[in-house]
Amino acid sequence: MKLKPVIPFEPILSEEIPDGPQWVAQVKWDGVRVLAYYDGLEVLLFNRKLHERTMQFPELTQLKSYCSASSVVLDGEVIALQNGKPSFHQVMKRDGVRNPKNVERAKKTTPVIYMLFDILYCNEKWVNEQPLRERQELLAEVITPGENVQLVENFSDACSLFAAIQTQGLEGIVCKDLNSTYAFGKKDGRWQKVKNYKDLTAVVGGVTLRGATVNAVLLGIYDNKGQLWYIGHAGTGKLTSADWKALTEKIKPLVVPKRPFINKPERVERAIWLKPVITAKIQFLEWTEGHTLRQPSIQGFVEVPPEECIVESPFL
């Protein structure tokens, strides 16, 4: 292939929705970032880490069925639906296929859609230095949407779009400056993502260490029988290095020999179990099918009695 794969342009995370006539908003599809490369001879697919995904998504390699360009590089998100909504868990089933013999079955059980939102190269010419509004016009000219390929829609009212995705329980929105060029391997404020997070108060039932300092907490919530269920671990969020050191000291008298969770955490080998008395506010994206939190982050420790950490979840 004549075209060398590139690292895609990324949005920065923002808590505020940008305002101005140059901004448009798009649904942030909960999928896998995939770029399609067609040099006029063959089609190859690569993810944001430059790992090839051509074998995993063969229905997207029939590029001439949906693109009229003689050569092209397309940028988008591959998604899989479950109950009419994008499911990260489902699309990861497809992305995780490693045996070519399993691809045809995966195509039938987990169909995917390529949500296209940008074009970087067209008809032997790089167009990434053109403003987004021109790239979007070009993208619409060369793409014919179909069963497996769709164009991501622009919305001028980002606040209304965000309210809509909150109602639908979708991942979030991406706001883009129509004047923005496409910077390979970069991330800046010309593209901004605003996520639709959820939160809860959870009990800390264990920790892991990096060296002698706590680097992650194992989280749980109670069911109505008083049983503590493990729901995930978190090592990111708003804690400073001083906060982690303070937590390391605080847990010393709380160490117990047996895990307090009724179910077995995935990090059991390196875990230090604790008496479940510390509680924390946790922000997260969604519940996974494995009954854990997706992308949990620690917002801070709270003075909430552990027995009050009871929430409605997919399994309690």
PDB file of C-alpha atoms in Angstrom:
ATOM      1  CA  MET A   1       0.000   0.000   0.000  1.00  0.00           C
ATOM      2  CA  LYS A   2       1.350   3.416  -0.981  1.00  0.00           C
ATOM      3  CA  LEU A   3      -0.426   5.245   1.874  1.00  0.00           C
ATOM      4  CA  LYS A   4       1.296   5.222   5.248  1.00  0.00           C
ATOM      5  CA  PRO A   5      -1.100   4.979   8.233  1.00  0.00           C
ATOM      6  CA  VAL A   6      -1.348   8.114  10.382  1.00  0.00           C
ATOM      7  CA  ILE A   7      -2.222   8.719  14.024  1.00  0.00           C
ATOM      8  CA  PRO A   8      -5.592  10.505  14.044  1.00  0.00           C
ATOM      9  CA  PHE A   9      -6.427  13.960  15.391  1.00  0.00           C
ATOM     10  CA  GLU A  10      -8.080  13.750  18.825  1.00  0.00           C
ATOM     11  CA  PRO A  11     -10.471  16.020  20.741  1.00  0.00           C
ATOM     12  CA  ILE A  12      -9.613  17.293  24.203  1.00  0.00           C
ATOM     13  CA  LEU A  13     -11.939  16.569  27.111  1.00  0.00           C
ATOM     14  CA  SER A  14     -14.012  19.593  28.147  1.00  0.00           C
ATOM     15  CA  GLU A  15     -16.587  20.199  30.860  1.00  0.00           C
ATOM     16  CA  GLU A  16     -18.051  23.162  28.973  1.00  0.00           C
ATOM     17  CA  ILE A  17     -19.743  23.220  25.572  1.00  0.00           C
ATOM     18  CA  PRO A  18     -17.981  25.767  23.312  1.00  0.00           C
ATOM     19  CA  ASP A  19     -20.105  28.527  21.841  1.00  0.00           C
ATOM     20  CA  GLY A  20     -19.805  30.430  18.585  1.00  0.00           C
ATOM     21  CA  PRO A  21     -20.906  30.341  14.934  1.00  0.00           C
ATOM     22  CA  GLN A  22     -17.830  28.328  13.879  1.00  0.00           C
ATOM     23  CA  TRP A  23     -18.763  25.361  16.096  1.00  0.00           C
ATOM     24  CA  VAL A  24     -20.763  22.280  15.154  1.00  0.00           C
ATOM     25  CA  ALA A  25     -21.570  19.312  17.383  1.00  0.00           C
ATOM     26  CA  GLN A  26     -21.703  15.606  16.589  1.00  0.00           C
ATOM     27  CA  VAL A  27     -22.793  12.579  18.559  1.00  0.00           C
ATOM     28  CA  LYS A  28     -19.794  10.877  20.165  1.00  0.00           C
ATOM     29  CA  TRP A  29     -20.335   7.326  19.027  1.00  0.00           C
ATOM     30  CA  ASP A  30     -19.283   4.687  21.524  1.00  0.00           C
ATOM     31  CA  GLY A  31     -17.114   2.601  19.223  1.00  0.00           C
ATOM     32  CA  VAL A  32     -13.636   1.981  17.869  1.00  0.00           C
ATOM     33  CA  ARG A  33     -11.761   4.664  15.925  1.00  0.00           C
ATOM     34  CA  VAL A  34     -10.844   3.270  12.518  1.00  0.00           C
ATOM     35  CA  LEU A  35      -9.222   4.892   9.478  1.00  0.00           C
ATOM     36  CA  ALA A  36      -9.738   3.347   6.040  1.00  0.00           C
ATOM     37  CA  TYR A  37      -6.922   3.616   3.461  1.00  0.00           C
ATOM     38  CA  TYR A  38      -7.488   3.007  -0.259  1.00  0.00           C
ATOM     39  CA  ASP A  39      -4.578   3.628  -2.615  1.00  0.00           C
ATOM     40  CA  GLY A  40      -6.481   2.598  -5.710  1.00  0.00           C
ATOM     41  CA  LEU A  41      -5.445  -1.047  -5.387  1.00  0.00           C
ATOM     42  CA  GLU A  42      -6.215  -2.301  -1.892  1.00  0.00           C
ATOM     43  CA  VAL A  43      -8.153  -1.233   1.210  1.00  0.00           C
ATOM     44  CA  LEU A  44      -6.597  -1.483   4.663  1.00  0.00           C
ATOM     45  CA  LEU A  45      -8.067  -0.511   8.032  1.00  0.00           C
ATOM     46  CA  PHE A  46      -6.066   0.738  11.021  1.00  0.00           C
ATOM     47  CA  ASN A  47      -7.085   1.884  14.502  1.00  0.00           C
ATOM     48  CA  ARG A  48      -5.775   4.917  16.378  1.00  0.00           C
ATOM     49  CA  LYS A  49      -2.819   2.902  17.699  1.00  0.00           C
ATOM     50  CA  LEU A  50      -1.870   1.966  14.099  1.00  0.00           C
ATOM     51  CA  HIS A  51      -2.891  -1.647  14.631  1.00  0.00           C
ATOM     52  CA  GLU A  52      -4.403  -3.178  11.527  1.00  0.00           C
ATOM     53  CA  ARG A  53      -8.089  -4.112  11.661  1.00  0.00           C
ATOM     54  CA  THR A  54      -8.693  -5.115   8.024  1.00  0.00           C
ATOM     55  CA  MET A  55      -9.440  -8.718   8.940  1.00  0.00           C
ATOM     56  CA  GLN A  56     -11.854  -7.807  11.737  1.00  0.00           C
ATOM     57  CA  PHE A  57     -14.167  -5.620   9.617  1.00  0.00           C
ATOM     58  CA  PRO A  58     -14.224  -7.077   6.071  1.00  0.00           C
ATOM     59  CA  GLU A  59     -17.607  -5.493   5.205  1.00  0.00           C
ATOM     60  CA  LEU A  60     -15.916  -2.085   5.371  1.00  0.00           C
ATOM     61  CA  THR A  61     -13.224  -3.063   2.878  1.00  0.00           C
ATOM     62  CA  GLN A  62     -15.744  -3.075   0.003  1.00  0.00           C
ATOM     63  CA  LEU A  63     -14.929   0.596  -0.317  1.00  0.00           C
ATOM     64  CA  LYS A  64     -15.987   1.084  -3.921  1.00  0.00           C
ATOM     65  CA  SER A  65     -19.523   0.172  -2.896  1.00  0.00           C
ATOM     66  CA  TYR A  66     -19.806   3.330  -0.808  1.00  0.00           C
ATOM     67  CA  CYS A  67     -17.011   5.674  -1.967  1.00  0.00           C
ATOM     68  CA  SER A  68     -16.513   7.144  -5.441  1.00  0.00           C
ATOM     69  CA  ALA A  69     -12.958   8.422  -4.909  1.00  0.00           C
ATOM     70  CA  SER A  70     -10.132   6.778  -6.841  1.00  0.00           C
ATOM     71  CA  SER A  71      -7.993   6.873  -3.676  1.00  0.00           C
ATOM     72  CA  VAL A  72      -8.928   7.996  -0.197  1.00  0.00           C
ATOM     73  CA  VAL A  73      -8.252   8.046   3.548  1.00  0.00           C
ATOM     74  CA  LEU A  74     -11.409   8.119   5.668  1.00  0.00           C
ATOM     75  CA  ASP A  75     -11.751   8.691   9.401  1.00  0.00           C
ATOM     76  CA  GLY A  76     -14.612   7.444  11.535  1.00  0.00           C
ATOM     77  CA  GLU A  77     -15.919   5.284  14.341  1.00  0.00           C
ATOM     78  CA  VAL A  78     -16.915   1.644  13.942  1.00  0.00           C
ATOM     79  CA  ILE A  79     -19.926   0.911  16.136  1.00  0.00           C
ATOM     80  CA  ALA A  80     -22.157  -2.040  16.990  1.00  0.00           C
ATOM     81  CA  LEU A  81     -25.698  -1.633  18.237  1.00  0.00           C
ATOM     82  CA  GLN A  82     -27.449  -3.372  21.098  1.00  0.00           C
ATOM     83  CA  ASN A  83     -31.106  -2.600  21.734  1.00  0.00           C
ATOM     84  CA  GLY A  84     -30.817   0.235  19.253  1.00  0.00           C
ATOM     85  CA  LYS A  85     -27.923   1.966  21.010  1.00  0.00           C
ATOM     86  CA  PRO A  86     -24.157   1.862  20.434  1.00  0.00           C
ATOM     87  CA  SER A  87     -22.541  -0.779  22.640  1.00  0.00           C
ATOM     88  CA  PHE A  88     -18.830  -0.594  23.355  1.00  0.00           C
ATOM     89  CA  HIS A  89     -18.972  -4.140  24.689  1.00  0.00           C
ATOM     90  CA  GLN A  90     -20.427  -5.439  21.425  1.00  0.00           C
ATOM     91  CA  VAL A  91     -18.032  -3.645  19.098  1.00  0.00           C
ATOM     92  CA  MET A  92     -15.109  -4.900  21.169  1.00  0.00           C
ATOM     93  CA  LYS A  93     -16.265  -8.445  20.409  1.00  0.00           C
ATOM     94  CA  ARG A  94     -15.639  -7.715  16.739  1.00  0.00           C
ATOM     95  CA  ASP A  95     -12.438  -5.806  17.365  1.00  0.00           C
ATOM     96  CA  GLY A  96     -11.149  -8.697  19.463  1.00  0.00           C
ATOM     97  CA  VAL A  97     -11.527 -11.375  16.771  1.00  0.00           C
ATOM     98  CA  ARG A  98      -8.081 -12.835  16.072  1.00  0.00           C
ATOM     99  CA  ASN A  99      -8.887 -16.011  14.139  1.00  0.00           C
ATOM    100  CA  PRO A 100      -9.941 -15.350  10.514  1.00  0.00           C
ATOM    101  CA  LYS A 101     -12.173 -18.435  10.691  1.00  0.00           C
ATOM    102  CA  ASN A 102     -14.397 -16.630  13.204  1.00  0.00           C
ATOM    103  CA  VAL A 103     -14.934 -13.472  11.164  1.00  0.00           C
ATOM    104  CA  GLU A 104     -17.901 -14.621   9.079  1.00  0.00           C
ATOM    105  CA  ARG A 105     -19.781 -15.755  12.164  1.00  0.00           C
ATOM    106  CA  ALA A 106     -18.937 -12.478  13.929  1.00  0.00           C
ATOM    107  CA  LYS A 107     -20.289 -10.511  10.962  1.00  0.00           C
ATOM    108  CA  LYS A 108     -23.652 -12.213  11.393  1.00  0.00           C
ATOM    109  CA  THR A 109     -23.870 -12.088  15.179  1.00  0.00           C
ATOM    110  CA  THR A 110     -22.400  -8.591  15.617  1.00  0.00           C
ATOM    111  CA  PRO A 111     -22.957  -6.371  12.563  1.00  0.00           C
ATOM    112  CA  VAL A 112     -21.126  -3.056  12.545  1.00  0.00           C
ATOM    113  CA  ILE A 113     -21.666   0.408  11.089  1.00  0.00           C
ATOM    114  CA  TYR A 114     -18.864   2.750   9.986  1.00  0.00           C
ATOM    115  CA  MET A 115     -19.794   6.246  11.181  1.00  0.00           C
ATOM    116  CA  LEU A 116     -17.685   8.517   8.954  1.00  0.00           C
ATOM    117  CA  PHE A 117     -16.857  12.057  10.021  1.00  0.00           C
ATOM    118  CA  ASP A 118     -13.722  13.106   8.128  1.00  0.00           C
ATOM    119  CA  ILE A 119     -11.655  12.675   4.981  1.00  0.00           C
ATOM    120  CA  LEU A 120      -7.886  13.194   4.963  1.00  0.00           C
ATOM    121  CA  TYR A 121      -6.854  12.180   1.450  1.00  0.00           C
ATOM    122  CA  CYS A 122      -8.820  12.141  -1.780  1.00  0.00           C
ATOM    123  CA  ASN A 123      -7.915  11.386  -5.401  1.00  0.00           C
ATOM    124  CA  GLU A 124      -4.137  11.359  -4.878  1.00  0.00           C
ATOM    125  CA  LYS A 125      -4.156  14.524  -2.724  1.00  0.00           C
ATOM    126  CA  TRP A 126      -3.888  15.134   1.025  1.00  0.00           C
ATOM    127  CA  VAL A 127      -6.713  17.438   2.151  1.00  0.00           C
ATOM    128  CA  ASN A 128      -6.003  17.531   5.884  1.00  0.00           C
ATOM    129  CA  GLU A 129      -4.865  21.175   5.666  1.00  0.00           C
ATOM    130  CA  GLN A 130      -8.245  22.223   4.305  1.00  0.00           C
ATOM    131  CA  PRO A 131     -10.766  23.535   6.882  1.00  0.00           C
ATOM    132  CA  LEU A 132     -13.211  21.029   8.319  1.00  0.00           C
ATOM    133  CA  ARG A 133     -16.195  22.566   6.508  1.00  0.00           C
ATOM    134  CA  GLU A 134     -14.498  21.877   3.145  1.00  0.00           C
ATOM    135  CA  ARG A 135     -13.479  18.360   4.159  1.00  0.00           C
ATOM    136  CA  GLN A 136     -17.040  17.612   5.208  1.00  0.00           C
ATOM    137  CA  GLU A 137     -18.367  18.859   1.869  1.00  0.00           C
ATOM    138  CA  LEU A 138     -15.874  16.638   0.062  1.00  0.00           C
ATOM    139  CA  LEU A 139     -16.768  13.681   2.275  1.00  0.00           C
ATOM    140  CA  ALA A 140     -20.458  14.087   1.431  1.00  0.00           C
ATOM    141  CA  GLU A 141     -19.608  14.210  -2.284  1.00  0.00           C
ATOM    142  CA  VAL A 142     -17.709  10.922  -2.387  1.00  0.00           C
ATOM    143  CA  ILE A 143     -19.650   8.817   0.159  1.00  0.00           C
ATOM    144  CA  THR A 144     -22.927   7.035  -0.504  1.00  0.00           C
ATOM    145  CA  PRO A 145     -24.414   5.956   2.843  1.00  0.00           C
ATOM    146  CA  GLY A 146     -25.654   2.387   3.131  1.00  0.00           C
ATOM    147  CA  GLU A 147     -26.332  -0.443   5.545  1.00  0.00           C
ATOM    148  CA  ASN A 148     -22.792  -0.516   6.957  1.00  0.00           C
ATOM    149  CA  VAL A 149     -21.686   3.070   6.318  1.00  0.00           C
ATOM    150  CA  GLN A 150     -23.217   6.350   7.509  1.00  0.00           C
ATOM    151  CA  LEU A 151     -22.155  10.005   7.603  1.00  0.00           C
ATOM    152  CA  VAL A 152     -22.056  11.605  11.047  1.00  0.00           C
ATOM    153  CA  GLU A 153     -24.489  14.504  11.206  1.00  0.00           C
ATOM    154  CA  ASN A 154     -23.616  18.072  12.263  1.00  0.00           C
ATOM    155  CA  PHE A 155     -25.794  19.961  14.757  1.00  0.00           C
ATOM    156  CA  SER A 156     -25.561  23.710  15.248  1.00  0.00           C
ATOM    157  CA  ASP A 157     -27.219  23.632  18.689  1.00  0.00           C
ATOM    158  CA  ALA A 158     -24.724  21.699  20.794  1.00  0.00           C
ATOM    159  CA  CYS A 159     -26.633  22.219  24.054  1.00  0.00           C
ATOM    160  CA  SER A 160     -29.798  20.702  22.636  1.00  0.00           C
ATOM    161  CA  LEU A 161     -27.811  17.788  21.206  1.00  0.00           C
ATOM    162  CA  PHE A 162     -26.161  17.163  24.576  1.00  0.00           C
ATOM    163  CA  ALA A 163     -29.560  17.205  26.297  1.00  0.00           C
ATOM    164  CA  ALA A 164     -30.798  14.679  23.748  1.00  0.00           C
ATOM    165  CA  ILE A 165     -27.882  12.295  24.220  1.00  0.00           C
ATOM    166  CA  GLN A 166     -28.329  12.527  28.000  1.00  0.00           C
ATOM    167  CA  THR A 167     -31.947  11.479  27.568  1.00  0.00           C
ATOM    168  CA  GLN A 168     -30.873   8.579  25.348  1.00  0.00           C
ATOM    169  CA  GLY A 169     -28.017   7.570  27.636  1.00  0.00           C
ATOM    170  CA  LEU A 170     -25.368   7.976  24.917  1.00  0.00           C
ATOM    171  CA  GLU A 171     -21.667   8.603  25.504  1.00  0.00           C
ATOM    172  CA  GLY A 172     -21.443  12.325  24.787  1.00  0.00           C
ATOM    173  CA  ILE A 173     -20.813  14.839  22.023  1.00  0.00           C
ATOM    174  CA  VAL A 174     -17.816  16.155  20.088  1.00  0.00           C
ATOM    175  CA  CYS A 175     -17.737  19.861  19.234  1.00  0.00           C
ATOM    176  CA  LYS A 176     -15.632  20.828  16.226  1.00  0.00           C
ATOM    177  CA  ASP A 177     -14.433  24.145  14.842  1.00  0.00           C
ATOM    178  CA  LEU A 178     -15.444  24.273  11.175  1.00  0.00           C
ATOM    179  CA  ASN A 179     -12.241  26.201  10.450  1.00  0.00           C
ATOM    180  CA  SER A 180     -10.013  23.493  11.931  1.00  0.00           C
ATOM    181  CA  THR A 181      -7.401  21.693   9.907  1.00  0.00           C
ATOM    182  CA  TYR A 182      -6.603  18.059  10.745  1.00  0.00           C
ATOM    183  CA  ALA A 183      -3.398  17.675  12.751  1.00  0.00           C
ATOM    184  CA  PHE A 184      -1.953  14.157  12.586  1.00  0.00           C
ATOM    185  CA  GLY A 185      -1.136  12.722  16.001  1.00  0.00           C
ATOM    186  CA  LYS A 186      -2.235  15.875  17.804  1.00  0.00           C
ATOM    187  CA  LYS A 187      -4.913  16.826  20.317  1.00  0.00           C
ATOM    188  CA  ASP A 188      -6.102  20.396  20.830  1.00  0.00           C
ATOM    189  CA  GLY A 189      -9.086  22.596  21.621  1.00  0.00           C
ATOM    190  CA  ARG A 190     -10.327  22.908  18.053  1.00  0.00           C
ATOM    191  CA  TRP A 191     -12.073  19.602  18.730  1.00  0.00           C
ATOM    192  CA  GLN A 192     -13.629  19.154  22.181  1.00  0.00           C
ATOM    193  CA  LYS A 193     -15.504  16.196  23.652  1.00  0.00           C
ATOM    194  CA  VAL A 194     -18.111  16.580  26.372  1.00  0.00           C
ATOM    195  CA  LYS A 195     -19.001  13.278  28.025  1.00  0.00           C
ATOM    196  CA  ASN A 196     -22.272  12.225  29.575  1.00  0.00           C
ATOM    197  CA  TYR A 197     -20.995  10.846  32.846  1.00  0.00           C
ATOM    198  CA  LYS A 198     -22.886   9.206  35.682  1.00  0.00           C
ATOM    199  CA  ASP A 199     -21.818   9.105  39.329  1.00  0.00           C
ATOM    200  CA  LEU A 200     -22.346   7.164  42.532  1.00  0.00           C
ATOM    201  CA  THR A 201     -20.892   6.758  46.000  1.00  0.00           C
ATOM    202  CA  ALA A 202     -18.960   3.515  46.420  1.00  0.00           C
ATOM    203  CA  VAL A 203     -17.171   1.673  49.204  1.00  0.00           C
ATOM    204  CA  VAL A 204     -13.415   1.062  49.068  1.00  0.00           C
ATOM    205  CA  GLY A 205     -12.877  -2.641  49.778  1.00  0.00           C
ATOM    206  CA  GLY A 206      -9.274  -2.942  48.667  1.00  0.00           C
ATOM    207  CA  VAL A 207      -6.305  -1.247  47.043  1.00  0.00           C
ATOM    208  CA  THR A 208      -3.336  -1.983  44.841  1.00  0.00           C
ATOM    209  CA  LEU A 209       0.129  -0.483  45.258  1.00  0.00           C
ATOM    210  CA  ARG A 210       2.817   0.941  43.037  1.00  0.00           C
ATOM    211  CA  GLY A 211       5.911   0.566  45.136  1.00  0.00           C
ATOM    212  CA  ALA A 212       4.803   1.491  48.641  1.00  0.00           C
ATOM    213  CA  THR A 213       2.001   3.873  47.634  1.00  0.00           C
ATOM    214  CA  VAL A 214      -1.623   3.161  46.776  1.00  0.00           C
ATOM    215  CA  ASN A 215      -2.260   3.638  43.056  1.00  0.00           C
ATOM    216  CA  ALA A 216      -5.818   2.301  42.689  1.00  0.00           C
ATOM    217  CA  VAL A 217      -8.858   1.472  44.792  1.00  0.00           C
ATOM    218  CA  LEU A 218     -11.208  -1.498  44.437  1.00  0.00           C
ATOM    219  CA  LEU A 219     -14.820  -0.379  44.653  1.00  0.00           C
ATOM    220  CA  GLY A 220     -18.031  -1.971  45.831  1.00  0.00           C
ATOM    221  CA  ILE A 221     -21.699  -1.348  46.571  1.00  0.00           C
ATOM    222  CA  TYR A 222     -24.123  -3.197  48.832  1.00  0.00           C
ATOM    223  CA  ASP A 223     -27.221  -5.121  47.842  1.00  0.00           C
ATOM    224  CA  ASN A 224     -30.356  -5.244  49.964  1.00  0.00           C
ATOM    225  CA  LYS A 225     -28.999  -8.318  51.781  1.00  0.00           C
ATOM    226  CA  GLY A 226     -25.963  -6.439  53.054  1.00  0.00           C
ATOM    227  CA  GLN A 227     -23.550  -8.137  50.647  1.00  0.00           C
ATOM    228  CA  LEU A 228     -20.762  -6.037  49.155  1.00  0.00           C
ATOM    229  CA  TRP A 229     -20.345  -6.466  45.398  1.00  0.00           C
ATOM    230  CA  TYR A 230     -17.155  -5.521  43.585  1.00  0.00           C
ATOM    231  CA  ILE A 231     -17.948  -3.063  40.749  1.00  0.00           C
ATOM    232  CA  GLY A 232     -14.537  -2.029  39.463  1.00  0.00           C
ATOM    233  CA  HIS A 233     -11.257  -0.347  40.275  1.00  0.00           C
ATOM    234  CA  ALA A 234     -10.224   3.262  39.804  1.00  0.00           C
ATOM    235  CA  GLY A 235      -6.769   4.791  39.673  1.00  0.00           C
ATOM    236  CA  THR A 236      -7.565   8.074  37.941  1.00  0.00           C
ATOM    237  CA  GLY A 237      -9.518  11.155  38.846  1.00  0.00           C
ATOM    238  CA  LYS A 238      -8.927  14.263  40.901  1.00  0.00           C
ATOM    239  CA  LEU A 239      -6.580  12.911  43.580  1.00  0.00           C
ATOM    240  CA  THR A 240      -3.162  14.520  43.876  1.00  0.00           C
ATOM    241  CA  SER A 241       0.020  12.667  44.766  1.00  0.00           C
ATOM    242  CA  ALA A 242      -0.415  14.007  48.295  1.00  0.00           C
ATOM    243  CA  ASP A 243      -3.919  12.532  48.413  1.00  0.00           C
ATOM    244  CA  TRP A 244      -2.597   9.106  47.382  1.00  0.00           C
ATOM    245  CA  LYS A 245       0.090   9.266  50.079  1.00  0.00           C
ATOM    246  CA  ALA A 246      -2.517  10.254  52.679  1.00  0.00           C
ATOM    247  CA  LEU A 247      -4.703   7.342  51.608  1.00  0.00           C
ATOM    248  CA  THR A 248      -1.734   4.993  51.932  1.00  0.00           C
ATOM    249  CA  GLU A 249      -1.371   6.002  55.582  1.00  0.00           C
ATOM    250  CA  LYS A 250      -5.119   5.918  56.242  1.00  0.00           C
ATOM    251  CA  ILE A 251      -5.575   2.305  55.145  1.00  0.00           C
ATOM    252  CA  LYS A 252      -2.877   0.823  57.378  1.00  0.00           C
ATOM    253  CA  PRO A 253      -5.192   0.027  60.323  1.00  0.00           C
ATOM    254  CA  LEU A 254      -7.936  -1.151  57.927  1.00  0.00           C
ATOM    255  CA  VAL A 255      -6.095  -4.087  56.324  1.00  0.00           C
ATOM    256  CA  VAL A 256      -7.920  -7.432  56.655  1.00  0.00           C
ATOM    257  CA  PRO A 257      -6.926 -10.953  55.517  1.00  0.00           C
ATOM    258  CA  LYS A 258     -10.027 -11.782  53.459  1.00  0.00           C
ATOM    259  CA  ARG A 259     -11.698  -9.902  50.649  1.00  0.00           C
ATOM    260  CA  PRO A 260     -14.898  -8.095  51.687  1.00  0.00           C
ATOM    261  CA  PHE A 261     -16.532  -8.566  48.271  1.00  0.00           C
ATOM    262  CA  ILE A 262     -18.921 -11.427  47.617  1.00  0.00           C
ATOM    263  CA  ASN A 263     -17.628 -11.675  44.032  1.00  0.00           C
ATOM    264  CA  LYS A 264     -14.009 -11.955  42.906  1.00  0.00           C
ATOM    265  CA  PRO A 265     -12.281  -8.829  41.548  1.00  0.00           C
ATOM    266  CA  GLU A 266     -10.043  -9.126  38.501  1.00  0.00           C
ATOM    267  CA  ARG A 267      -7.069  -7.693  40.405  1.00  0.00           C
ATOM    268  CA  VAL A 268      -7.241 -10.192  43.253  1.00  0.00           C
ATOM    269  CA  GLU A 269      -3.603 -11.315  42.926  1.00  0.00           C
ATOM    270  CA  ARG A 270      -2.154  -7.917  43.861  1.00  0.00           C
ATOM    271  CA  ALA A 271      -4.947  -6.621  46.054  1.00  0.00           C
ATOM    272  CA  ILE A 272      -4.686  -5.589  49.683  1.00  0.00           C
ATOM    273  CA  TRP A 273      -8.101  -6.095  51.311  1.00  0.00           C
ATOM    274  CA  LEU A 274      -9.607  -3.466  53.569  1.00  0.00           C
ATOM    275  CA  LYS A 275     -12.352  -3.177  56.121  1.00  0.00           C
ATOM    276  CA  PRO A 276     -15.047  -1.389  54.060  1.00  0.00           C
ATOM    277  CA  VAL A 277     -15.323   1.943  55.818  1.00  0.00           C
ATOM    278  CA  ILE A 278     -13.913   4.462  53.302  1.00  0.00           C
ATOM    279  CA  THR A 279     -16.376   5.837  50.756  1.00  0.00           C
ATOM    280  CA  ALA A 280     -15.739   7.830  47.580  1.00  0.00           C
ATOM    281  CA  LYS A 281     -17.670   9.678  44.919  1.00  0.00           C
ATOM    282  CA  ILE A 282     -17.036   7.957  41.598  1.00  0.00           C
ATOM    283  CA  GLN A 283     -17.762   9.298  38.139  1.00  0.00           C
ATOM    284  CA  PHE A 284     -18.271   6.763  35.370  1.00  0.00           C
ATOM    285  CA  LEU A 285     -19.583   6.356  31.857  1.00  0.00           C
ATOM    286  CA  GLU A 286     -21.868   3.319  32.106  1.00  0.00           C
ATOM    287  CA  TRP A 287     -22.393  -0.143  33.572  1.00  0.00           C
ATOM    288  CA  THR A 288     -20.749  -2.907  31.546  1.00  0.00           C
ATOM    289  CA  GLU A 289     -22.279  -6.305  30.870  1.00  0.00           C
ATOM    290  CA  GLY A 290     -19.779  -7.687  33.374  1.00  0.00           C
ATOM    291  CA  HIS A 291     -21.502  -5.630  36.096  1.00  0.00           C
ATOM    292  CA  THR A 292     -18.602  -3.224  36.573  1.00  0.00           C
ATOM    293  CA  LEU A 293     -18.186   0.488  35.976  1.00  0.00           C
ATOM    294  CA  ARG A 294     -16.760   1.659  32.678  1.00  0.00           C
ATOM    295  CA  GLN A 295     -14.136   4.423  32.949  1.00  0.00           C
ATOM    296  CA  PRO A 296     -14.560   5.086  36.692  1.00  0.00           C
ATOM    297  CA  SER A 297     -12.661   8.039  38.127  1.00  0.00           C
ATOM    298  CA  ILE A 298     -12.322   9.207  41.717  1.00  0.00           C
ATOM    299  CA  GLN A 299     -13.853  12.617  42.368  1.00  0.00           C
ATOM    300  CA  GLY A 300     -13.035  12.576  46.077  1.00  0.00           C
ATOM    301  CA  PHE A 301     -13.607  10.760  49.355  1.00  0.00           C
ATOM    302  CA  VAL A 302     -16.890  11.506  51.094  1.00  0.00           C
ATOM    303  CA  GLU A 303     -18.374  11.254  54.569  1.00  0.00           C
ATOM    304  CA  VAL A 304     -21.124   8.822  53.652  1.00  0.00           C
ATOM    305  CA  PRO A 305     -21.732   5.717  55.785  1.00  0.00           C
ATOM    306  CA  PRO A 306     -20.778   2.601  53.809  1.00  0.00           C
ATOM    307  CA  GLU A 307     -24.168   0.978  54.421  1.00  0.00           C
ATOM    308  CA  GLU A 308     -25.778   3.817  52.481  1.00  0.00           C
ATOM    309  CA  CYS A 309     -23.837   2.886  49.349  1.00  0.00           C
ATOM    310  CA  ILE A 310     -26.740   1.026  47.808  1.00  0.00           C
ATOM    311  CA  VAL A 311     -27.688   1.854  44.208  1.00  0.00           C
ATOM    312  CA  GLU A 312     -29.850   0.397  41.508  1.00  0.00           C
ATOM    313  CA  SER A 313     -27.487  -1.432  39.156  1.00  0.00           C
ATOM    314  CA  PRO A 314     -27.876  -4.028  36.414  1.00  0.00           C
ATOM    315  CA  PHE A 315     -27.393  -6.901  38.857  1.00  0.00           C
ATOM    316  CA  LEU A 316     -28.625  -5.844  42.309  1.00  0.00           C
TER     317      LEU A 316
END
